[in-house]
Short mmCIF file of C-alpha atoms in Angstrom, two decimals:
data_model
loop_
_atom_site.label_atom_id
_atom_site.label_comp_id
_atom_site.label_asym_id
_atom_site.label_seq_id
_atom_site.Cartn_x
_atom_site.Cartn_y
_atom_site.Cartn_z
CA MET R 1 66.32 -7.57 -42.97
CA PRO R 2 68.10 -9.82 -41.27
CA ILE R 3 67.44 -11.60 -37.35
CA ASP R 4 67.74 -8.78 -35.24
CA LEU R 5 66.64 -9.90 -31.88
CA GLY R 6 64.50 -7.94 -29.63
CA LEU R 7 60.68 -7.07 -28.69
CA SER R 8 60.42 -3.14 -28.87
CA ARG R 9 59.32 -2.45 -31.90
CA VAL R 10 57.13 -5.35 -32.49
CA THR R 11 55.35 -3.93 -28.71
CA LYS R 12 54.76 -1.02 -30.33
CA LEU R 13 53.49 -2.32 -33.60
CA LEU R 14 51.10 -4.56 -31.46
CA ARG R 15 50.31 -2.10 -29.09
CA HIS R 16 48.98 0.14 -31.81
CA LEU R 17 47.16 -2.57 -33.55
CA GLY R 18 44.84 -3.06 -30.34
CA ASN R 19 46.78 -5.68 -28.59
CA PRO R 20 45.06 -8.38 -30.55
CA HIS R 21 47.57 -11.46 -28.81
CA ILE R 22 46.50 -10.09 -25.17
CA ASN R 23 42.54 -8.85 -25.34
CA THR R 24 41.36 -11.54 -28.00
CA TYR R 25 42.40 -15.01 -27.72
CA LYS R 26 44.60 -17.34 -25.50
CA SER R 27 47.54 -18.86 -26.51
CA ILE R 28 50.72 -22.15 -26.46
CA HIS R 29 53.44 -20.92 -27.08
CA ILE R 30 55.91 -23.13 -27.92
CA ALA R 31 59.78 -22.86 -27.63
CA GLY R 32 62.94 -26.08 -28.16
CA THR R 33 65.68 -26.58 -30.69
CA ASN R 34 64.48 -29.50 -32.46
CA GLY R 35 60.70 -30.90 -32.28
CA LYS R 36 58.66 -27.72 -32.09
CA GLY R 37 57.03 -28.09 -35.30
CA SER R 38 55.79 -31.15 -34.78
CA THR R 39 54.49 -30.14 -31.12
CA VAL R 40 52.30 -27.30 -32.60
CA ALA R 41 51.16 -30.00 -35.00
CA TYR R 42 50.37 -32.08 -32.76
CA LEU R 43 48.45 -29.49 -31.16
CA SER R 44 46.76 -27.87 -33.55
CA SER R 45 45.56 -30.87 -35.08
CA ILE R 46 43.84 -32.39 -32.39
CA LEU R 47 42.51 -29.24 -31.33
CA THR R 48 40.61 -28.88 -34.55
CA GLN R 49 39.34 -32.92 -34.46
CA ALA R 50 37.75 -31.23 -30.78
CA LYS R 51 36.46 -28.36 -32.79
CA VAL R 52 38.24 -25.46 -30.58
CA ARG R 53 38.69 -23.34 -33.44
CA ASN R 54 42.24 -22.48 -33.25
CA GLY R 55 45.17 -20.76 -35.06
CA ARG R 56 49.02 -22.10 -36.04
CA PHE R 57 52.19 -19.89 -36.05
CA THR R 58 54.86 -22.34 -37.30
CA SER R 59 58.40 -20.71 -39.43
CA PRO R 60 59.83 -20.49 -41.23
CA HIS R 61 57.50 -21.38 -43.99
CA MET R 62 57.72 -24.75 -45.58
CA VAL R 63 56.59 -24.57 -49.22
CA TYR R 64 54.81 -20.81 -49.76
CA TYR R 65 54.88 -18.14 -47.41
CA ASN R 66 51.55 -18.02 -46.29
CA ASP R 67 52.01 -21.44 -44.84
CA SER R 68 52.72 -20.04 -41.65
CA ILE R 69 49.48 -19.23 -40.82
CA CYS R 70 46.88 -21.80 -40.53
CA ILE R 71 43.11 -21.71 -39.22
CA ASN R 72 42.03 -25.31 -38.04
CA ASN R 73 44.55 -26.63 -39.38
CA GLU R 74 44.17 -25.57 -43.32
CA VAL R 75 46.69 -23.08 -44.45
CA TYR R 76 45.28 -19.06 -44.64
CA PRO R 77 44.71 -18.18 -47.97
CA LEU R 78 47.12 -16.17 -49.85
CA ALA R 79 44.81 -13.44 -51.10
CA LYS R 80 43.55 -13.22 -47.20
CA PHE R 81 47.22 -13.02 -45.78
CA LYS R 82 48.57 -10.64 -48.36
CA SER R 83 45.52 -8.10 -47.39
CA ILE R 84 46.40 -8.47 -43.45
CA SER R 85 50.15 -8.48 -44.26
CA ASP R 86 50.46 -5.37 -46.68
CA TYR R 87 48.44 -3.64 -43.65
CA VAL R 88 50.63 -4.92 -41.32
CA GLN R 89 53.45 -3.25 -43.25
CA LYS R 90 51.91 0.47 -43.99
CA GLU R 91 51.57 0.68 -40.25
CA ASN R 92 54.96 -0.05 -39.95
CA THR R 93 56.31 1.79 -42.44
CA SER R 94 53.89 4.87 -40.57
CA LEU R 95 55.46 4.53 -37.57
CA ARG R 96 58.78 4.18 -38.93
CA LEU R 97 59.19 1.21 -36.42
CA GLY R 98 61.90 -0.69 -38.54
CA CYS R 99 60.20 -4.12 -38.18
CA THR R 100 62.20 -6.90 -39.63
CA GLU R 101 60.32 -9.30 -41.82
CA PHE R 102 59.74 -11.83 -38.74
CA GLU R 103 58.55 -9.35 -36.52
CA LEU R 104 56.01 -8.42 -39.35
CA LEU R 105 54.84 -11.61 -40.02
CA THR R 106 54.02 -12.25 -36.23
CA VAL R 107 52.16 -9.12 -35.89
CA THR R 108 50.24 -10.53 -39.29
CA ALA R 109 49.53 -14.23 -37.84
CA PHE R 110 48.39 -12.02 -34.16
CA LYS R 111 46.42 -10.12 -35.96
CA ILE R 112 44.50 -12.42 -38.29
CA PHE R 113 44.25 -14.63 -35.26
CA GLU R 114 42.11 -11.46 -33.78
CA LEU R 115 40.49 -11.23 -36.96
CA GLU R 116 39.41 -14.86 -37.50
CA ARG R 117 37.86 -15.19 -34.15
CA VAL R 118 40.04 -17.77 -32.96
CA GLU R 119 40.16 -19.27 -29.19
CA LEU R 120 42.94 -20.66 -29.37
CA ALA R 121 46.72 -20.03 -30.39
CA ILE R 122 49.28 -22.25 -30.44
CA ILE R 123 52.37 -20.15 -31.20
CA GLU R 124 55.84 -21.68 -32.23
CA VAL R 125 59.13 -19.54 -31.42
CA GLY R 126 61.07 -18.41 -34.03
CA LEU R 127 64.54 -18.11 -32.70
CA GLY R 128 65.60 -18.88 -28.65
CA GLY R 129 62.78 -17.59 -26.79
CA ARG R 130 63.63 -15.06 -24.39
CA LEU R 131 64.04 -12.37 -27.15
CA ASP R 132 62.48 -13.73 -30.20
CA ALA R 133 59.52 -11.73 -31.19
CA THR R 134 56.57 -14.14 -30.54
CA ASN R 135 57.58 -13.20 -26.45
CA VAL R 136 54.97 -10.40 -26.83
CA LEU R 137 52.35 -12.50 -25.87
CA GLU R 138 52.00 -11.94 -21.29
CA SER R 139 50.17 -14.36 -18.69
CA PHE R 140 46.46 -15.23 -18.99
CA ILE R 141 44.99 -13.55 -15.88
CA ASP R 142 41.88 -15.24 -15.14
CA ASP R 143 41.08 -11.32 -13.36
CA ARG R 144 37.55 -9.54 -14.71
CA THR R 145 39.42 -6.45 -13.71
CA THR R 146 41.99 -6.48 -16.27
CA GLY R 147 39.23 -6.62 -19.41
CA HIS R 148 41.98 -9.03 -21.07
CA LYS R 149 40.62 -12.07 -22.63
CA GLY R 150 43.59 -13.45 -23.56
CA GLY R 151 46.87 -14.27 -22.63
CA VAL R 152 49.45 -17.45 -22.28
CA ILE R 153 47.38 -20.56 -20.57
CA ALA R 154 50.68 -23.07 -21.53
CA THR R 155 54.27 -23.10 -22.72
CA GLY R 156 56.17 -26.15 -23.91
CA ILE R 157 60.13 -26.67 -24.57
CA THR R 158 61.04 -29.37 -26.51
CA LYS R 159 64.15 -30.67 -26.99
CA ILE R 160 67.28 -28.49 -26.96
CA GLY R 161 70.78 -28.58 -29.10
CA ILE R 162 73.35 -26.88 -29.91
CA ASP R 163 72.23 -24.74 -32.84
CA HIS R 164 72.64 -20.79 -33.66
CA GLU R 165 75.42 -19.75 -31.36
CA ALA R 166 75.67 -16.85 -32.54
CA LEU R 167 73.13 -15.30 -31.49
CA LEU R 168 71.85 -17.90 -28.31
CA GLY R 169 75.11 -18.95 -26.88
CA ASP R 170 77.41 -21.76 -27.52
CA THR R 171 76.74 -23.85 -24.23
CA LEU R 172 73.27 -25.95 -23.40
CA ALA R 173 73.22 -23.91 -20.60
CA ALA R 174 73.07 -20.21 -22.13
CA ILE R 175 70.65 -22.07 -24.98
CA ALA R 176 68.68 -23.37 -22.39
CA TYR R 177 67.85 -20.34 -20.77
CA GLU R 178 66.83 -18.38 -23.80
CA LYS R 179 64.68 -20.97 -24.60
CA ALA R 180 63.21 -21.09 -20.56
CA GLY R 181 62.16 -17.25 -21.15
CA ILE R 182 58.89 -18.22 -22.80
CA MET R 183 57.78 -18.91 -19.19
CA LYS R 184 55.30 -16.95 -17.78
CA LYS R 185 54.78 -16.02 -13.98
CA SER R 186 52.47 -18.85 -12.76
CA VAL R 187 52.01 -20.28 -16.56
CA SER R 188 52.70 -23.80 -16.48
CA CYS R 189 56.00 -25.39 -18.84
CA VAL R 190 55.65 -28.92 -20.06
CA VAL R 191 59.63 -29.85 -20.51
CA ASP R 192 61.08 -32.96 -22.88
CA ARG R 193 62.73 -34.79 -20.14
CA GLN R 194 65.09 -36.06 -22.14
CA ASN R 195 66.84 -32.78 -22.80
CA ASP R 196 70.64 -32.42 -20.81
CA GLN R 197 70.50 -32.32 -17.40
CA GLU R 198 72.52 -29.17 -17.82
CA ALA R 199 69.29 -27.83 -19.84
CA LEU R 200 66.83 -29.06 -17.13
CA ASP R 201 68.86 -27.19 -14.18
CA VAL R 202 68.64 -23.89 -16.22
CA LEU R 203 64.42 -24.57 -17.16
CA LYS R 204 63.83 -25.64 -13.27
CA LYS R 205 65.67 -22.50 -11.58
CA VAL R 206 63.39 -20.48 -14.30
CA ALA R 207 60.71 -21.81 -13.56
CA LYS R 208 61.32 -21.67 -9.93
CA ASP R 209 61.51 -17.77 -10.40
CA THR R 210 58.86 -17.61 -12.55
CA MET R 211 56.25 -19.54 -10.11
CA SER R 212 55.76 -21.73 -13.21
CA ASP R 213 54.40 -25.33 -12.48
CA LEU R 214 57.12 -27.60 -14.21
CA TYR R 215 55.94 -30.71 -16.40
CA ILE R 216 58.83 -32.97 -16.99
CA VAL R 217 57.34 -35.34 -19.04
CA ASP R 218 59.12 -38.08 -21.73
CA GLY R 219 56.29 -40.03 -23.00
CA ILE R 220 56.82 -43.48 -20.72
CA SER R 221 56.83 -42.97 -17.13
CA GLU R 222 54.18 -40.41 -15.29
CA ALA R 223 55.58 -36.76 -15.42
CA GLU R 224 57.73 -35.64 -12.98
CA THR R 225 56.65 -31.91 -11.11
CA TYR R 226 58.53 -29.48 -10.52
CA PRO R 227 58.47 -27.05 -8.27
CA THR R 228 54.98 -28.65 -6.60
CA ASP R 229 53.96 -31.78 -6.28
CA LYS R 230 50.72 -31.41 -9.06
CA SER R 231 49.82 -34.69 -10.56
CA CYS R 232 48.21 -34.41 -14.73
CA CYS R 233 48.55 -37.26 -16.22
CA SER R 234 47.70 -38.43 -19.77
CA ASP R 235 46.42 -41.42 -21.80
CA ASP R 236 49.46 -43.85 -22.43
CA VAL R 237 51.66 -41.76 -24.49
CA LYS R 238 53.20 -44.91 -26.46
CA SER R 239 49.08 -45.93 -27.68
CA LEU R 240 48.19 -43.34 -28.47
CA VAL R 241 51.71 -42.60 -31.35
CA GLU R 242 50.88 -45.42 -32.63
CA TYR R 243 48.17 -43.42 -34.62
CA SER R 244 50.80 -41.01 -35.57
CA PRO R 245 51.47 -41.09 -39.02
CA LEU R 246 55.17 -39.07 -38.20
CA LYS R 247 57.63 -41.32 -38.28
CA GLY R 248 60.81 -40.87 -36.21
CA ASP R 249 61.59 -42.28 -32.35
CA TYR R 250 61.19 -38.89 -31.38
CA GLN R 251 57.75 -38.27 -31.73
CA LEU R 252 57.28 -40.44 -28.94
CA GLN R 253 58.51 -36.95 -26.67
CA ASN R 254 57.13 -33.98 -28.71
CA LEU R 255 53.11 -35.97 -28.43
CA SER R 256 53.90 -36.68 -24.98
CA ILE R 257 54.78 -32.84 -24.56
CA ALA R 258 51.00 -31.51 -26.47
CA LEU R 259 49.35 -34.52 -24.77
CA LYS R 260 51.02 -33.03 -21.34
CA ILE R 261 49.73 -29.55 -22.43
CA LEU R 262 46.27 -31.00 -23.81
CA ASP R 263 45.95 -32.50 -19.72
CA VAL R 264 47.13 -29.00 -18.33
CA ILE R 265 44.71 -26.22 -20.10
CA LYS R 266 41.98 -29.38 -19.14
CA LEU R 267 42.27 -28.81 -15.87
CA GLN R 268 42.62 -24.87 -15.97
CA ASN R 269 38.20 -25.63 -17.78
CA HIS R 270 38.21 -22.90 -19.97
CA SER R 271 34.84 -22.34 -21.39
CA SER R 272 36.14 -22.11 -24.95
CA LEU R 273 37.02 -25.92 -24.97
CA ASN R 274 34.49 -26.96 -23.05
CA ASP R 275 30.56 -27.53 -25.38
CA GLU R 276 27.44 -26.21 -24.33
CA ASN R 277 26.78 -29.28 -21.40
CA GLY R 278 30.19 -27.77 -20.02
CA GLU R 279 31.93 -31.48 -20.65
CA SER R 280 34.89 -31.64 -22.07
CA LYS R 281 35.48 -30.81 -25.78
CA LEU R 282 39.28 -33.21 -25.60
CA THR R 283 37.99 -36.39 -25.96
CA THR R 284 39.40 -39.55 -26.15
CA ASP R 285 38.25 -40.02 -29.79
CA SER R 286 39.31 -36.35 -30.58
CA ILE R 287 42.54 -36.30 -29.27
CA LYS R 288 42.68 -39.92 -31.50
CA LEU R 289 41.68 -38.99 -34.38
CA GLY R 290 43.78 -35.78 -34.23
CA ILE R 291 47.09 -37.37 -33.57
CA LYS R 292 46.16 -39.78 -36.93
CA LYS R 293 45.54 -37.10 -38.90
CA THR R 294 48.34 -35.07 -37.78
CA VAL R 295 50.70 -33.64 -40.33
CA TRP R 296 53.98 -31.97 -40.71
CA PRO R 297 56.28 -32.39 -43.76
CA GLY R 298 59.74 -31.78 -44.26
CA ARG R 299 60.52 -34.03 -41.28
CA LEU R 300 61.10 -37.89 -42.27
CA GLN R 301 58.68 -37.13 -44.85
CA SER R 302 58.46 -40.29 -47.84
CA ILE R 303 56.98 -39.02 -50.88
CA ASN R 304 57.09 -40.13 -55.16
CA ILE R 305 57.57 -37.87 -57.49
CA PRO R 306 54.55 -37.69 -59.89
CA LYS R 307 55.44 -39.51 -63.39
CA SER R 308 58.34 -40.70 -62.88
CA GLY R 309 57.15 -42.56 -59.75
CA LEU R 310 61.08 -41.66 -57.76
CA ARG R 311 60.36 -42.34 -54.39
CA LEU R 312 62.71 -39.95 -51.76
CA LEU R 313 62.40 -39.87 -47.83
CA LEU R 314 62.96 -36.16 -47.10
CA ASP R 315 64.27 -34.71 -43.42
CA GLY R 316 65.83 -31.26 -42.63
CA ALA R 317 67.64 -31.88 -40.40
CA HIS R 318 70.06 -28.96 -40.18
CA ASN R 319 71.43 -28.98 -37.16
CA GLU R 320 73.73 -32.39 -35.35
CA SER R 321 71.15 -33.38 -32.74
CA ALA R 322 68.31 -33.58 -35.35
CA ALA R 323 71.22 -35.27 -37.75
CA ILE R 324 71.63 -37.72 -34.74
CA GLU R 325 67.97 -38.60 -35.30
CA LEU R 326 67.62 -38.55 -38.98
CA ALA R 327 70.78 -41.18 -38.58
CA LYS R 328 68.49 -43.53 -36.12
CA TYR R 329 66.29 -43.49 -38.55
CA ILE R 330 68.30 -44.38 -42.33
CA GLU R 331 69.69 -47.50 -40.13
CA ARG R 332 66.26 -49.01 -40.55
CA ILE R 333 66.12 -48.53 -44.55
CA ARG R 334 69.82 -49.41 -45.54
CA ASN R 335 69.21 -52.76 -47.59
CA ASP R 336 71.38 -55.22 -46.29
CA GLY R 337 73.94 -53.06 -45.61
CA SER R 338 73.98 -51.08 -49.07
CA GLY R 339 74.52 -47.75 -49.38
CA ILE R 340 72.25 -44.72 -49.83
CA ILE R 341 71.91 -42.01 -52.62
CA PHE R 342 71.95 -38.70 -50.82
CA VAL R 343 71.02 -35.15 -51.73
CA ILE R 344 72.43 -32.78 -49.72
CA ALA R 345 71.90 -29.09 -49.20
CA LEU R 346 72.96 -26.73 -46.28
CA THR R 347 72.31 -23.31 -45.23
CA LYS R 348 75.47 -21.16 -45.10
CA GLY R 349 76.73 -21.23 -41.30
CA LYS R 350 75.34 -24.55 -40.36
CA SER R 351 78.95 -27.41 -39.73
CA ILE R 352 78.78 -29.58 -42.88
CA ASP R 353 80.49 -32.03 -40.50
CA ASN R 354 77.94 -31.83 -38.30
CA LEU R 355 75.54 -33.76 -40.68
CA LEU R 356 77.79 -36.21 -42.58
CA LYS R 357 79.20 -37.73 -39.75
CA HIS R 358 76.79 -38.86 -38.19
CA VAL R 359 74.37 -40.15 -41.27
CA ILE R 360 77.27 -41.02 -44.13
CA HIS R 361 78.56 -44.68 -44.57
CA LYS R 362 81.70 -45.42 -46.78
CA ASN R 363 79.39 -46.56 -49.47
CA ASP R 364 77.24 -44.18 -49.90
CA THR R 365 77.20 -41.66 -52.79
CA ILE R 366 76.90 -37.86 -52.01
CA ILE R 367 75.08 -35.43 -54.71
CA PRO R 368 75.80 -31.88 -53.48
CA THR R 369 73.01 -29.21 -54.82
CA VAL R 370 71.47 -25.77 -53.90
CA PHE R 371 68.57 -24.33 -52.45
CA SER R 372 66.51 -21.61 -54.03
CA ILE R 373 66.61 -18.18 -51.48
CA PRO R 374 63.34 -18.42 -49.40
CA ASP R 375 60.69 -16.48 -49.65
CA GLN R 376 60.95 -12.98 -47.55
CA MET R 377 64.10 -14.42 -46.62
CA PRO R 378 67.02 -13.07 -48.91
CA TRP R 379 69.96 -13.18 -45.84
CA VAL R 380 69.52 -16.81 -46.02
CA SER R 381 71.38 -18.73 -48.50
CA SER R 382 72.87 -22.36 -49.12
CA TYR R 383 76.41 -23.44 -49.72
CA SER R 384 77.86 -24.45 -52.76
CA CYS R 385 77.68 -27.40 -54.18
CA GLU R 386 81.56 -27.15 -53.99
CA ASP R 387 81.82 -26.55 -50.57
CA VAL R 388 79.37 -29.79 -49.48
CA GLN R 389 81.87 -31.78 -52.44
CA LYS R 390 85.04 -30.41 -50.32
CA VAL R 391 83.77 -31.58 -47.13
CA ALA R 392 82.30 -34.67 -48.39
CA LYS R 393 85.03 -35.91 -49.88
CA ASN R 394 86.54 -36.53 -45.67
CA TYR R 395 83.50 -39.43 -45.76
CA VAL R 396 82.51 -41.14 -49.10
CA GLU R 397 84.79 -41.00 -52.15
CA ASP R 398 81.50 -41.67 -54.35
CA VAL R 399 80.93 -37.44 -54.16
CA ARG R 400 78.82 -36.27 -57.73
CA ASN R 401 78.68 -32.46 -58.18
CA ILE R 402 77.09 -33.26 -61.74
CA SER R 403 76.32 -29.28 -62.04
CA ALA R 404 77.14 -25.95 -61.93
CA SER R 405 75.99 -24.37 -58.58
CA GLY R 406 72.79 -22.67 -60.65
CA GLN R 407 71.37 -26.34 -60.73
CA SER R 408 67.45 -26.78 -60.33
CA ILE R 409 66.69 -29.14 -58.33
CA GLU R 410 64.47 -30.59 -61.41
CA GLN R 411 67.85 -30.89 -63.23
CA VAL R 412 68.73 -33.36 -59.96
CA LEU R 413 65.83 -35.32 -59.57
CA ASP R 414 65.90 -36.20 -63.24
CA TYR R 415 69.37 -37.44 -62.87
CA VAL R 416 68.64 -39.60 -59.66
CA ASN R 417 65.95 -41.08 -62.28
CA GLU R 418 68.22 -41.98 -64.24
CA LEU R 419 70.23 -43.79 -62.05
CA LYS R 420 67.75 -45.51 -60.38
CA LEU R 421 66.30 -46.93 -63.82
CA SER R 422 69.83 -48.16 -64.68
CA GLY R 423 69.10 -50.29 -62.01
CA ASP R 424 70.33 -48.76 -58.86
CA ASN R 425 67.90 -49.95 -56.08
CA ARG R 426 69.40 -48.17 -53.03
CA ASN R 427 67.42 -45.61 -50.88
CA VAL R 428 67.38 -42.10 -51.86
CA VAL R 429 67.47 -39.83 -48.96
CA VAL R 430 67.35 -35.87 -49.23
CA CYS R 431 68.25 -33.72 -46.18
CA GLY R 432 70.33 -31.31 -44.63
CA SER R 433 68.29 -27.90 -44.64
CA LEU R 434 64.30 -27.64 -44.96
CA TYR R 435 64.29 -25.30 -46.89
CA LEU R 436 65.58 -27.90 -49.47
CA CYS R 437 62.69 -29.98 -48.21
CA ALA R 438 60.01 -27.02 -49.42
CA ASP R 439 62.08 -27.09 -52.92
CA ILE R 440 61.11 -30.29 -53.59
CA LEU R 441 57.80 -30.01 -51.96
CA ARG R 442 57.21 -27.41 -54.44
CA TYR R 443 58.10 -28.87 -57.25
CA VAL R 444 55.93 -32.04 -56.66
CA ASP R 445 52.70 -29.16 -56.31
CA THR R 446 53.89 -27.87 -59.81
CA VAL R 447 54.63 -30.85 -61.28
CA SER R 448 50.80 -32.18 -59.64
CA LYS R 449 48.98 -29.65 -61.33
#
């Protein structure tokens, strides 16, 4: 079923399954419009290198449905995933709860983390925060009388922008309020300082109401804290970001949030984060290696198509904030002012203008395409090639609708490769949706075998 925000159904199902998210492992909860996935990826990679057994839950899935769930940075095997997923679905049906697909996926992730005995789970919000299914997470209370071993020990909020207005509101303040809904009583929250002041004001108010220490970081100067004056400073993020394989200036912000969260939980001195001598596993070496090994596909990702050798830049920019960041990066790869070949598909309901007005120059070429309906998400579909073509003509003269809307990504890549073989030396950028990036990555995976 389509998106239906709320916590009642997922709460009942998790209670029936023994509340694994509360009783068995600690969690870090991350919200934001852009950058939350990269922040989660940094955290998972660093914790893995530090030998802290961790689970990672992100959405939507990238290439295959089960890659939403990872253990120690490795995708959870499909057969094991399906076994737990089927069990969760069976219980949902038996109880007649009517959980949505995302709620079932969330419960599956939480149950897998219990069965895999993770010490720490890093959870990305699906949509919004306050009413998102992942927000059944509760504060960790270090009180032996509760009997709870788990709960949230830190939260993070990345860059907030206008997106999903119909569900979250059409102002930054309204959307920030929804994101701030993940703040928990007395649990520290780390926030991107580059958020607009309108959003920061809302986050500060919610932090005060929830008695949460709010660390506002930007990767350059020391963290501003609110409402307390506690200090908790990581190594110079500008030097550490040099180890990151992830591209884009905004990764400085995402890494800054991840490192500050690690600082915060390190000071809490949880036994699962320490070695047998009581020393923290989060050493400088493990942090550097974790950053270096971070992988997050579909975000300014350069790939080569096997056999043809065609080189592409993939970016799932799907809203205006992401389009602005993509445009900044593209300006670096334009060759002497020459145009770029764009392959573009967008999800219905997204603004085509808000992508094109930032990334397109008049001498570019646009090839509209479509993406396949993502697994387990039948309500998601792309604009037709004709829809994109109609808007694109307002920005460039060279729009090439090369086939009917039912074209395959293989057809598009073959066409672009022919252009390159005929002497077109322009860079190729694929953007507009993570679902389009997923189609490309699945194709690469298929032809590589």
